[in-house]
């Protein structure tokens, strides 16, 4: 579903319940490149352009929180050349986008195990976060070196340590208290999870936070994802009946 005819229209989408938080598993960069006889990093570079289009579309719709899965803990096992290209792209992304993100009021944060990032990438992240900290229109959260199981295990470890030190009563550990230990503390949970390239997996992404997210899978490869695709995902979401485990009203 795309284009002027048949595509979801901006005004119609805005007139209905917008997801407050959209999370995206950006997948298919490698296939996009391979199909064209290009090296995989070219797919990632094209994927960076899709990030720009998606941010623009989220701003246009008025979505408040957009979270993108850019690099998983498992991705560290990819060939050194590809990992290096992705780290370089992160730096390039910051250099190319920071002014526009500031101008558009996009507060950008990175979450994940940033200690594992090379020093240059860590300082790019620092520049990006501090440079865009005043943004209030859209929170753009980028998962880098992120793994949901690690995130949950670290949270459990911290709570267990506090309990062992007598600083936390185990009976006070509930969903809200546990959530405070996650990278996403204070963020609303994703309402809509989008995955590109047709794969029906959640790939260790925000497992705690997507408990009640609606899932939209599109066959579109991430480098080709754009405004119409985000609009189609939101239209799909708006057609769902969310029950959060309750009964139909
Ligand atoms: C998945 O495609 C995509 C990634 C592992 C990297 C995502 C990176 C970007 C979109 C560009 C950089 C973005 C920022 C914000 C710096 P894949 O390589 O797993 O594709 P495949 O399944 O077709 O092989």
PDB file of C-alpha atoms and ligand atoms in Angstrom:
ATOM      1  CA  UNK A   1       0.000   0.000   0.000  1.00  0.00           C
ATOM      2  CA  UNK A   2       1.693   3.214  -1.070  1.00  0.00           C
ATOM      3  CA  UNK A   3       1.417   6.361  -3.128  1.00  0.00           C
ATOM      4  CA  UNK A   4      -1.376   8.903  -3.413  1.00  0.00           C
ATOM      5  CA  UNK A   5      -3.981   6.337  -4.432  1.00  0.00           C
ATOM      6  CA  UNK A   6      -4.778   3.677  -1.858  1.00  0.00           C
ATOM      7  CA  UNK A   7      -2.068   4.827   0.557  1.00  0.00           C
ATOM      8  CA  UNK A   8      -2.879   5.879   4.082  1.00  0.00           C
ATOM      9  CA  UNK A   9      -3.444   9.636   4.122  1.00  0.00           C
ATOM     10  CA  UNK A  10      -1.871  11.939   6.686  1.00  0.00           C
ATOM     11  CA  UNK A  11      -5.099  13.639   7.810  1.00  0.00           C
ATOM     12  CA  UNK A  12      -6.941  10.308   8.231  1.00  0.00           C
ATOM     13  CA  UNK A  13      -4.110   8.895  10.310  1.00  0.00           C
ATOM     14  CA  UNK A  14      -3.865  11.981  12.488  1.00  0.00           C
ATOM     15  CA  UNK A  15      -7.617  11.970  13.091  1.00  0.00           C
ATOM     16  CA  UNK A  16      -7.377   8.551  14.742  1.00  0.00           C
ATOM     17  CA  UNK A  17      -5.373   7.079  17.637  1.00  0.00           C
ATOM     18  CA  UNK A  18      -1.717   7.520  16.832  1.00  0.00           C
ATOM     19  CA  UNK A  19       0.748   5.141  18.437  1.00  0.00           C
ATOM     20  CA  UNK A  20       2.669   7.102  21.038  1.00  0.00           C
ATOM     21  CA  UNK A  21       5.734   4.958  20.535  1.00  0.00           C
ATOM     22  CA  UNK A  22       6.792   3.135  17.362  1.00  0.00           C
ATOM     23  CA  UNK A  23       9.737   0.721  17.478  1.00  0.00           C
ATOM     24  CA  UNK A  24      11.352  -0.599  14.309  1.00  0.00           C
ATOM     25  CA  UNK A  25      13.514  -3.636  13.606  1.00  0.00           C
ATOM     26  CA  UNK A  26      15.329  -2.375  10.507  1.00  0.00           C
ATOM     27  CA  UNK A  27      16.101  -5.515   8.528  1.00  0.00           C
ATOM     28  CA  UNK A  28      17.072  -6.388   4.971  1.00  0.00           C
ATOM     29  CA  UNK A  29      20.024  -4.086   4.303  1.00  0.00           C
ATOM     30  CA  UNK A  30      22.271  -7.013   3.363  1.00  0.00           C
ATOM     31  CA  UNK A  31      19.722  -8.549   1.008  1.00  0.00           C
ATOM     32  CA  UNK A  32      19.053  -5.191  -0.627  1.00  0.00           C
ATOM     33  CA  UNK A  33      22.770  -4.876  -1.405  1.00  0.00           C
ATOM     34  CA  UNK A  34      23.286  -8.504  -2.442  1.00  0.00           C
ATOM     35  CA  UNK A  35      20.340  -8.339  -4.847  1.00  0.00           C
ATOM     36  CA  UNK A  36      22.147  -5.473  -6.569  1.00  0.00           C
ATOM     37  CA  UNK A  37      25.574  -7.094  -6.588  1.00  0.00           C
ATOM     38  CA  UNK A  38      26.809  -4.524  -4.047  1.00  0.00           C
ATOM     39  CA  UNK A  39      28.787  -5.049  -0.837  1.00  0.00           C
ATOM     40  CA  UNK A  40      26.656  -5.286   2.290  1.00  0.00           C
ATOM     41  CA  UNK A  41      27.836  -1.935   3.655  1.00  0.00           C
ATOM     42  CA  UNK A  42      26.137  -0.240   0.718  1.00  0.00           C
ATOM     43  CA  UNK A  43      22.865  -1.627   2.062  1.00  0.00           C
ATOM     44  CA  UNK A  44      23.608  -0.153   5.460  1.00  0.00           C
ATOM     45  CA  UNK A  45      24.426   3.207   3.911  1.00  0.00           C
ATOM     46  CA  UNK A  46      21.144   3.175   2.025  1.00  0.00           C
ATOM     47  CA  UNK A  47      19.523   2.149   5.300  1.00  0.00           C
ATOM     48  CA  UNK A  48      20.797   5.372   6.810  1.00  0.00           C
ATOM     49  CA  UNK A  49      18.788   7.313   4.230  1.00  0.00           C
ATOM     50  CA  UNK A  50      15.717   5.293   5.204  1.00  0.00           C
ATOM     51  CA  UNK A  51      16.307   6.413   8.803  1.00  0.00           C
ATOM     52  CA  UNK A  52      16.087  10.040   7.647  1.00  0.00           C
ATOM     53  CA  UNK A  53      12.854   9.367   5.711  1.00  0.00           C
ATOM     54  CA  UNK A  54      11.333   7.583   8.689  1.00  0.00           C
ATOM     55  CA  UNK A  55      12.208  10.395  11.090  1.00  0.00           C
ATOM     56  CA  UNK A  56      10.603  12.894   8.679  1.00  0.00           C
ATOM     57  CA  UNK A  57       7.459  10.773   8.435  1.00  0.00           C
ATOM     58  CA  UNK A  58       7.238  10.336  12.223  1.00  0.00           C
ATOM     59  CA  UNK A  59       7.534  14.109  12.663  1.00  0.00           C
ATOM     60  CA  UNK A  60       4.888  14.690  10.025  1.00  0.00           C
ATOM     61  CA  UNK A  61       2.480  12.326  11.778  1.00  0.00           C
ATOM     62  CA  UNK A  62       3.218  13.696  15.235  1.00  0.00           C
ATOM     63  CA  UNK A  63       4.560  10.471  16.731  1.00  0.00           C
ATOM     64  CA  UNK A  64       6.338  11.254  20.006  1.00  0.00           C
ATOM     65  CA  UNK A  65       8.742   8.322  20.315  1.00  0.00           C
ATOM     66  CA  UNK A  66      10.549   6.412  17.593  1.00  0.00           C
ATOM     67  CA  UNK A  67      12.968   3.632  18.487  1.00  0.00           C
ATOM     68  CA  UNK A  68      15.245   2.019  15.908  1.00  0.00           C
ATOM     69  CA  UNK A  69      17.221  -1.219  16.275  1.00  0.00           C
ATOM     70  CA  UNK A  70      20.508  -0.389  14.546  1.00  0.00           C
ATOM     71  CA  UNK A  71      22.995  -2.894  15.975  1.00  0.00           C
ATOM     72  CA  UNK A  72      22.444  -5.889  18.232  1.00  0.00           C
ATOM     73  CA  UNK A  73      24.893  -7.557  20.615  1.00  0.00           C
ATOM     74  CA  UNK A  74      24.760 -10.511  18.221  1.00  0.00           C
ATOM     75  CA  UNK A  75      25.883  -8.248  15.364  1.00  0.00           C
ATOM     76  CA  UNK A  76      29.370  -8.049  16.934  1.00  0.00           C
ATOM     77  CA  UNK A  77      29.951 -11.521  15.467  1.00  0.00           C
ATOM     78  CA  UNK A  78      29.629 -10.244  11.881  1.00  0.00           C
ATOM     79  CA  UNK A  79      32.815  -9.959   9.801  1.00  0.00           C
ATOM     80  CA  UNK A  80      35.161  -7.270  11.106  1.00  0.00           C
ATOM     81  CA  UNK A  81      34.828  -5.303   7.887  1.00  0.00           C
ATOM     82  CA  UNK A  82      31.038  -5.064   8.190  1.00  0.00           C
ATOM     83  CA  UNK A  83      31.173  -4.126  11.885  1.00  0.00           C
ATOM     84  CA  UNK A  84      33.773  -1.466  11.034  1.00  0.00           C
ATOM     85  CA  UNK A  85      31.546  -0.104   8.259  1.00  0.00           C
ATOM     86  CA  UNK A  86      28.574   0.109  10.627  1.00  0.00           C
ATOM     87  CA  UNK A  87      30.634   1.955  13.251  1.00  0.00           C
ATOM     88  CA  UNK A  88      31.846   4.341  10.567  1.00  0.00           C
ATOM     89  CA  UNK A  89      28.259   4.903   9.432  1.00  0.00           C
ATOM     90  CA  UNK A  90      27.288   5.823  12.962  1.00  0.00           C
ATOM     91  CA  UNK A  91      29.907   8.566  12.926  1.00  0.00           C
ATOM     92  CA  UNK A  92      28.770   9.664   9.464  1.00  0.00           C
ATOM     93  CA  UNK A  93      25.139   9.662  10.610  1.00  0.00           C
ATOM     94  CA  UNK A  94      25.978  12.009  13.484  1.00  0.00           C
ATOM     95  CA  UNK A  95      27.972  14.355  11.245  1.00  0.00           C
ATOM     96  CA  UNK A  96      25.292  14.464   8.548  1.00  0.00           C
ATOM     97  CA  UNK A  97      22.199  14.573  10.696  1.00  0.00           C
ATOM     98  CA  UNK A  98      22.929  16.416  13.920  1.00  0.00           C
ATOM     99  CA  UNK A  99      22.089  19.904  12.647  1.00  0.00           C
ATOM    100  CA  UNK A 100      18.831  18.814  11.066  1.00  0.00           C
ATOM    101  CA  UNK A 101      17.842  16.759  14.125  1.00  0.00           C
ATOM    102  CA  UNK A 102      18.435  19.833  16.302  1.00  0.00           C
ATOM    103  CA  UNK A 103      16.517  22.091  13.955  1.00  0.00           C
ATOM    104  CA  UNK A 104      13.583  19.682  13.890  1.00  0.00           C
ATOM    105  CA  UNK A 105      13.477  19.247  17.668  1.00  0.00           C
ATOM    106  CA  UNK A 106      14.479  15.583  17.616  1.00  0.00           C
ATOM    107  CA  UNK A 107      16.074  14.503  20.876  1.00  0.00           C
ATOM    108  CA  UNK A 108      18.288  11.551  20.035  1.00  0.00           C
ATOM    109  CA  UNK A 109      19.464   8.948  22.530  1.00  0.00           C
ATOM    110  CA  UNK A 110      21.458   5.772  22.113  1.00  0.00           C
ATOM    111  CA  UNK A 111      20.834   2.739  24.308  1.00  0.00           C
ATOM    112  CA  UNK A 112      22.723  -0.510  24.659  1.00  0.00           C
ATOM    113  CA  UNK A 113      26.123  -1.624  25.906  1.00  0.00           C
ATOM    114  CA  UNK A 114      28.002   1.452  24.727  1.00  0.00           C
ATOM    115  CA  UNK A 115      31.179   0.410  26.564  1.00  0.00           C
ATOM    116  CA  UNK A 116      31.751  -2.072  23.765  1.00  0.00           C
ATOM    117  CA  UNK A 117      31.747   0.629  21.091  1.00  0.00           C
ATOM    118  CA  UNK A 118      35.096   1.863  19.742  1.00  0.00           C
ATOM    119  CA  UNK A 119      36.190   5.156  21.307  1.00  0.00           C
ATOM    120  CA  UNK A 120      35.357   7.175  18.162  1.00  0.00           C
ATOM    121  CA  UNK A 121      31.829   5.773  18.064  1.00  0.00           C
ATOM    122  CA  UNK A 122      31.376   6.470  21.779  1.00  0.00           C
ATOM    123  CA  UNK A 123      32.332  10.096  21.310  1.00  0.00           C
ATOM    124  CA  UNK A 124      29.989  10.411  18.307  1.00  0.00           C
ATOM    125  CA  UNK A 125      27.174   9.133  20.501  1.00  0.00           C
ATOM    126  CA  UNK A 126      28.101  11.644  23.179  1.00  0.00           C
ATOM    127  CA  UNK A 127      28.056  14.500  20.661  1.00  0.00           C
ATOM    128  CA  UNK A 128      24.710  13.335  19.273  1.00  0.00           C
ATOM    129  CA  UNK A 129      23.028  13.055  22.650  1.00  0.00           C
ATOM    130  CA  UNK A 130      24.303  16.295  24.098  1.00  0.00           C
ATOM    131  CA  UNK A 131      23.787  18.202  20.840  1.00  0.00           C
ATOM    132  CA  UNK A 132      20.122  17.197  20.543  1.00  0.00           C
ATOM    133  CA  UNK A 133      19.192  17.122  24.247  1.00  0.00           C
ATOM    134  CA  UNK A 134      16.928  20.168  23.970  1.00  0.00           C
ATOM    135  CA  UNK A 135      14.621  18.572  21.365  1.00  0.00           C
ATOM    136  CA  UNK A 136      10.986  18.221  22.421  1.00  0.00           C
ATOM    137  CA  UNK A 137       9.076  17.183  19.278  1.00  0.00           C
ATOM    138  CA  UNK A 138      10.293  13.622  18.879  1.00  0.00           C
ATOM    139  CA  UNK A 139      12.370  11.246  20.979  1.00  0.00           C
ATOM    140  CA  UNK A 140      14.512   9.215  18.619  1.00  0.00           C
ATOM    141  CA  UNK A 141      16.048   6.250  20.424  1.00  0.00           C
ATOM    142  CA  UNK A 142      18.687   4.212  18.643  1.00  0.00           C
ATOM    143  CA  UNK A 143      19.566   0.747  19.968  1.00  0.00           C
ATOM    144  CA  UNK A 144      23.251   0.064  19.425  1.00  0.00           C
ATOM    145  CA  UNK A 145      25.106  -2.940  20.869  1.00  0.00           C
ATOM    146  CA  UNK A 146      21.718  -3.795  22.335  1.00  0.00           C
ATOM    147  CA  UNK A 147      20.405  -7.145  23.523  1.00  0.00           C
ATOM    148  CA  UNK A 148      17.184  -7.459  25.442  1.00  0.00           C
ATOM    149  CA  UNK A 149      18.170 -10.569  27.404  1.00  0.00           C
ATOM    150  CA  UNK A 150      21.373  -8.845  28.560  1.00  0.00           C
ATOM    151  CA  UNK A 151      19.347  -5.776  29.522  1.00  0.00           C
ATOM    152  CA  UNK A 152      16.940  -7.894  31.598  1.00  0.00           C
ATOM    153  CA  UNK A 153      19.744  -9.936  33.187  1.00  0.00           C
ATOM    154  CA  UNK A 154      21.615  -6.734  34.162  1.00  0.00           C
ATOM    155  CA  UNK A 155      18.451  -5.326  35.715  1.00  0.00           C
ATOM    156  CA  UNK A 156      17.941  -8.529  37.725  1.00  0.00           C
ATOM    157  CA  UNK A 157      21.577  -8.451  38.828  1.00  0.00           C
ATOM    158  CA  UNK A 158      21.318  -4.866  40.051  1.00  0.00           C
ATOM    159  CA  UNK A 159      18.114  -5.551  41.978  1.00  0.00           C
ATOM    160  CA  UNK A 160      19.600  -8.724  43.490  1.00  0.00           C
ATOM    161  CA  UNK A 161      22.673  -6.774  44.593  1.00  0.00           C
ATOM    162  CA  UNK A 162      20.530  -4.098  46.230  1.00  0.00           C
ATOM    163  CA  UNK A 163      18.503  -6.799  48.005  1.00  0.00           C
ATOM    164  CA  UNK A 164      21.641  -8.634  49.164  1.00  0.00           C
ATOM    165  CA  UNK A 165      22.977  -5.368  50.586  1.00  0.00           C
ATOM    166  CA  UNK A 166      19.737  -4.872  52.478  1.00  0.00           C
ATOM    167  CA  UNK A 167      18.892  -1.748  50.474  1.00  0.00           C
ATOM    168  CA  UNK A 168      15.834  -3.230  48.751  1.00  0.00           C
ATOM    169  CA  UNK A 169      13.031  -5.393  50.065  1.00  0.00           C
ATOM    170  CA  UNK A 170      12.485  -8.223  47.508  1.00  0.00           C
ATOM    171  CA  UNK A 171       8.730  -7.858  47.976  1.00  0.00           C
ATOM    172  CA  UNK A 172       9.031  -4.346  46.492  1.00  0.00           C
ATOM    173  CA  UNK A 173      10.208  -5.763  43.149  1.00  0.00           C
ATOM    174  CA  UNK A 174       7.265  -5.462  40.801  1.00  0.00           C
ATOM    175  CA  UNK A 175       6.829  -4.598  37.120  1.00  0.00           C
ATOM    176  CA  UNK A 176       7.222  -0.862  37.718  1.00  0.00           C
ATOM    177  CA  UNK A 177      10.337  -1.233  39.883  1.00  0.00           C
ATOM    178  CA  UNK A 178      11.900  -3.682  37.425  1.00  0.00           C
ATOM    179  CA  UNK A 179      11.199  -1.321  34.513  1.00  0.00           C
ATOM    180  CA  UNK A 180      13.190   1.380  36.285  1.00  0.00           C
ATOM    181  CA  UNK A 181      16.332  -0.718  35.852  1.00  0.00           C
ATOM    182  CA  UNK A 182      16.014  -0.996  32.071  1.00  0.00           C
ATOM    183  CA  UNK A 183      17.588   1.354  29.517  1.00  0.00           C
ATOM    184  CA  UNK A 184      14.064   2.493  28.736  1.00  0.00           C
ATOM    185  CA  UNK A 185      13.205   3.688  32.265  1.00  0.00           C
ATOM    186  CA  UNK A 186      10.621   6.438  31.995  1.00  0.00           C
ATOM    187  CA  UNK A 187       9.779   5.818  28.326  1.00  0.00           C
ATOM    188  CA  UNK A 188       6.335   4.604  27.321  1.00  0.00           C
ATOM    189  CA  UNK A 189       6.297   1.026  26.017  1.00  0.00           C
ATOM    190  CA  UNK A 190       6.129   0.678  22.230  1.00  0.00           C
ATOM    191  CA  UNK A 191       2.538   0.523  20.981  1.00  0.00           C
ATOM    192  CA  UNK A 192       3.610  -0.606  17.540  1.00  0.00           C
ATOM    193  CA  UNK A 193       6.549  -2.779  16.524  1.00  0.00           C
ATOM    194  CA  UNK A 194       7.437  -2.704  12.831  1.00  0.00           C
ATOM    195  CA  UNK A 195       9.758  -5.252  11.248  1.00  0.00           C
ATOM    196  CA  UNK A 196      10.935  -4.965   7.684  1.00  0.00           C
ATOM    197  CA  UNK A 197      12.033  -7.662   5.207  1.00  0.00           C
ATOM    198  CA  UNK A 198       9.261 -10.080   6.065  1.00  0.00           C
ATOM    199  CA  UNK A 199      10.948 -11.960   8.897  1.00  0.00           C
ATOM    200  CA  UNK A 200       8.561 -13.044  11.656  1.00  0.00           C
ATOM    201  CA  UNK A 201      10.971 -12.667  14.573  1.00  0.00           C
ATOM    202  CA  UNK A 202      11.592 -10.249  17.416  1.00  0.00           C
ATOM    203  CA  UNK A 203      15.348 -10.930  17.514  1.00  0.00           C
ATOM    204  CA  UNK A 204      16.110 -10.109  21.156  1.00  0.00           C
ATOM    205  CA  UNK A 205      14.626  -6.611  20.808  1.00  0.00           C
ATOM    206  CA  UNK A 206      12.829  -4.935  23.723  1.00  0.00           C
ATOM    207  CA  UNK A 207      11.337  -8.230  24.910  1.00  0.00           C
ATOM    208  CA  UNK A 208      10.060  -6.743  28.163  1.00  0.00           C
ATOM    209  CA  UNK A 209       8.791  -3.524  26.600  1.00  0.00           C
ATOM    210  CA  UNK A 210       6.846  -5.024  23.661  1.00  0.00           C
ATOM    211  CA  UNK A 211       4.638  -7.177  25.899  1.00  0.00           C
ATOM    212  CA  UNK A 212       1.487  -5.611  24.411  1.00  0.00           C
ATOM    213  CA  UNK A 213       2.804  -3.998  21.232  1.00  0.00           C
ATOM    214  CA  UNK A 214       0.937  -4.563  17.996  1.00  0.00           C
ATOM    215  CA  UNK A 215       3.266  -6.131  15.433  1.00  0.00           C
ATOM    216  CA  UNK A 216       3.392  -5.072  11.787  1.00  0.00           C
ATOM    217  CA  UNK A 217       5.664  -7.022   9.437  1.00  0.00           C
ATOM    218  CA  UNK A 218       6.271  -5.659   5.967  1.00  0.00           C
ATOM    219  CA  UNK A 219       8.125  -7.406   3.128  1.00  0.00           C
ATOM    220  CA  UNK A 220       9.813  -4.099   2.230  1.00  0.00           C
ATOM    221  CA  UNK A 221      13.583  -4.212   2.738  1.00  0.00           C
ATOM    222  CA  UNK A 222      14.777  -1.482   5.101  1.00  0.00           C
ATOM    223  CA  UNK A 223      16.732   0.546   2.484  1.00  0.00           C
ATOM    224  CA  UNK A 224      13.448   0.985   0.586  1.00  0.00           C
ATOM    225  CA  UNK A 225      11.331   1.830   3.606  1.00  0.00           C
ATOM    226  CA  UNK A 226       9.797   5.287   3.513  1.00  0.00           C
ATOM    227  CA  UNK A 227       6.917   7.576   4.391  1.00  0.00           C
ATOM    228  CA  UNK A 228       4.197   5.462   2.798  1.00  0.00           C
ATOM    229  CA  UNK A 229       5.433   2.354   4.581  1.00  0.00           C
ATOM    230  CA  UNK A 230       5.356   4.029   7.998  1.00  0.00           C
ATOM    231  CA  UNK A 231       1.916   5.405   7.203  1.00  0.00           C
ATOM    232  CA  UNK A 232       0.741   1.897   6.196  1.00  0.00           C
ATOM    233  CA  UNK A 233       2.082   0.461   9.456  1.00  0.00           C
ATOM    234  CA  UNK A 234       0.236   3.118  11.468  1.00  0.00           C
ATOM    235  CA  UNK A 235      -2.974   2.491   9.495  1.00  0.00           C
ATOM    236  CA  UNK A 236      -2.627  -1.225  10.254  1.00  0.00           C
ATOM    237  CA  UNK A 237      -2.168  -0.401  13.953  1.00  0.00           C
ATOM    238  CA  UNK A 238      -5.239   1.810  13.940  1.00  0.00           C
ATOM    239  CA  UNK A 239      -7.315  -1.078  12.634  1.00  0.00           C
ATOM    240  CA  UNK A 240      -6.354  -3.326  15.547  1.00  0.00           C
ATOM    241  CA  UNK A 241      -8.388  -3.801  18.663  1.00  0.00           C
ATOM    242  CA  UNK A 242      -6.064  -3.581  21.664  1.00  0.00           C
ATOM    243  CA  UNK A 243      -7.266  -5.550  24.650  1.00  0.00           C
ATOM    244  CA  UNK A 244      -4.122  -5.821  26.794  1.00  0.00           C
ATOM    245  CA  UNK A 245      -5.242  -9.282  27.821  1.00  0.00           C
ATOM    246  CA  UNK A 246      -8.724  -8.096  28.770  1.00  0.00           C
ATOM    247  CA  UNK A 247     -12.035  -8.760  27.039  1.00  0.00           C
ATOM    248  CA  UNK A 248     -13.613  -7.087  24.016  1.00  0.00           C
ATOM    249  CA  UNK A 249     -15.571  -3.982  25.046  1.00  0.00           C
TER     250      UNK A 249
HETATM  251  C1  LIG B   1      19.822  -5.305   9.394  1.00  0.00           C
HETATM  252  O1  LIG B   1      20.021  -5.686   8.070  1.00  0.00           O
HETATM  253  C2  LIG B   1      20.395  -3.993   9.643  1.00  0.00           C
HETATM  254  C3  LIG B   1      21.472  -3.761  10.438  1.00  0.00           C
HETATM  255  C4  LIG B   1      22.180  -4.831  11.159  1.00  0.00           C
HETATM  256  C5  LIG B   1      22.050  -2.400  10.584  1.00  0.00           C
HETATM  257  C6  LIG B   1      21.093  -1.253  10.584  1.00  0.00           C
HETATM  258  C7  LIG B   1      21.846  -0.007  10.258  1.00  0.00           C
HETATM  259  C8  LIG B   1      21.370   1.026   9.567  1.00  0.00           C
HETATM  260  C9  LIG B   1      19.989   1.131   9.115  1.00  0.00           C
HETATM  261  C10 LIG B   1      22.269   2.145   9.160  1.00  0.00           C
HETATM  262  C11 LIG B   1      22.845   2.923  10.254  1.00  0.00           C
HETATM  263  C12 LIG B   1      21.846   3.642  11.058  1.00  0.00           C
HETATM  264  C13 LIG B   1      22.157   4.499  12.020  1.00  0.00           C
HETATM  265  C14 LIG B   1      21.080   5.121  12.848  1.00  0.00           C
HETATM  266  C15 LIG B   1      23.551   4.859  12.308  1.00  0.00           C
HETATM  267  P1  LIG B   1      20.844  -7.011   7.741  1.00  0.00           P
HETATM  268  O2  LIG B   1      22.233  -6.613   7.466  1.00  0.00           O
HETATM  269  O3  LIG B   1      20.664  -8.011   8.846  1.00  0.00           O
HETATM  270  O4  LIG B   1      20.120  -7.482   6.445  1.00  0.00           O
HETATM  271  P2  LIG B   1      19.933  -8.971   5.890  1.00  0.00           P
HETATM  272  O5  LIG B   1      19.047  -9.688   6.876  1.00  0.00           O
HETATM  273  O6  LIG B   1      19.285  -8.755   4.570  1.00  0.00           O
HETATM  274  O7  LIG B   1      21.302  -9.570   5.793  1.00  0.00           O
END
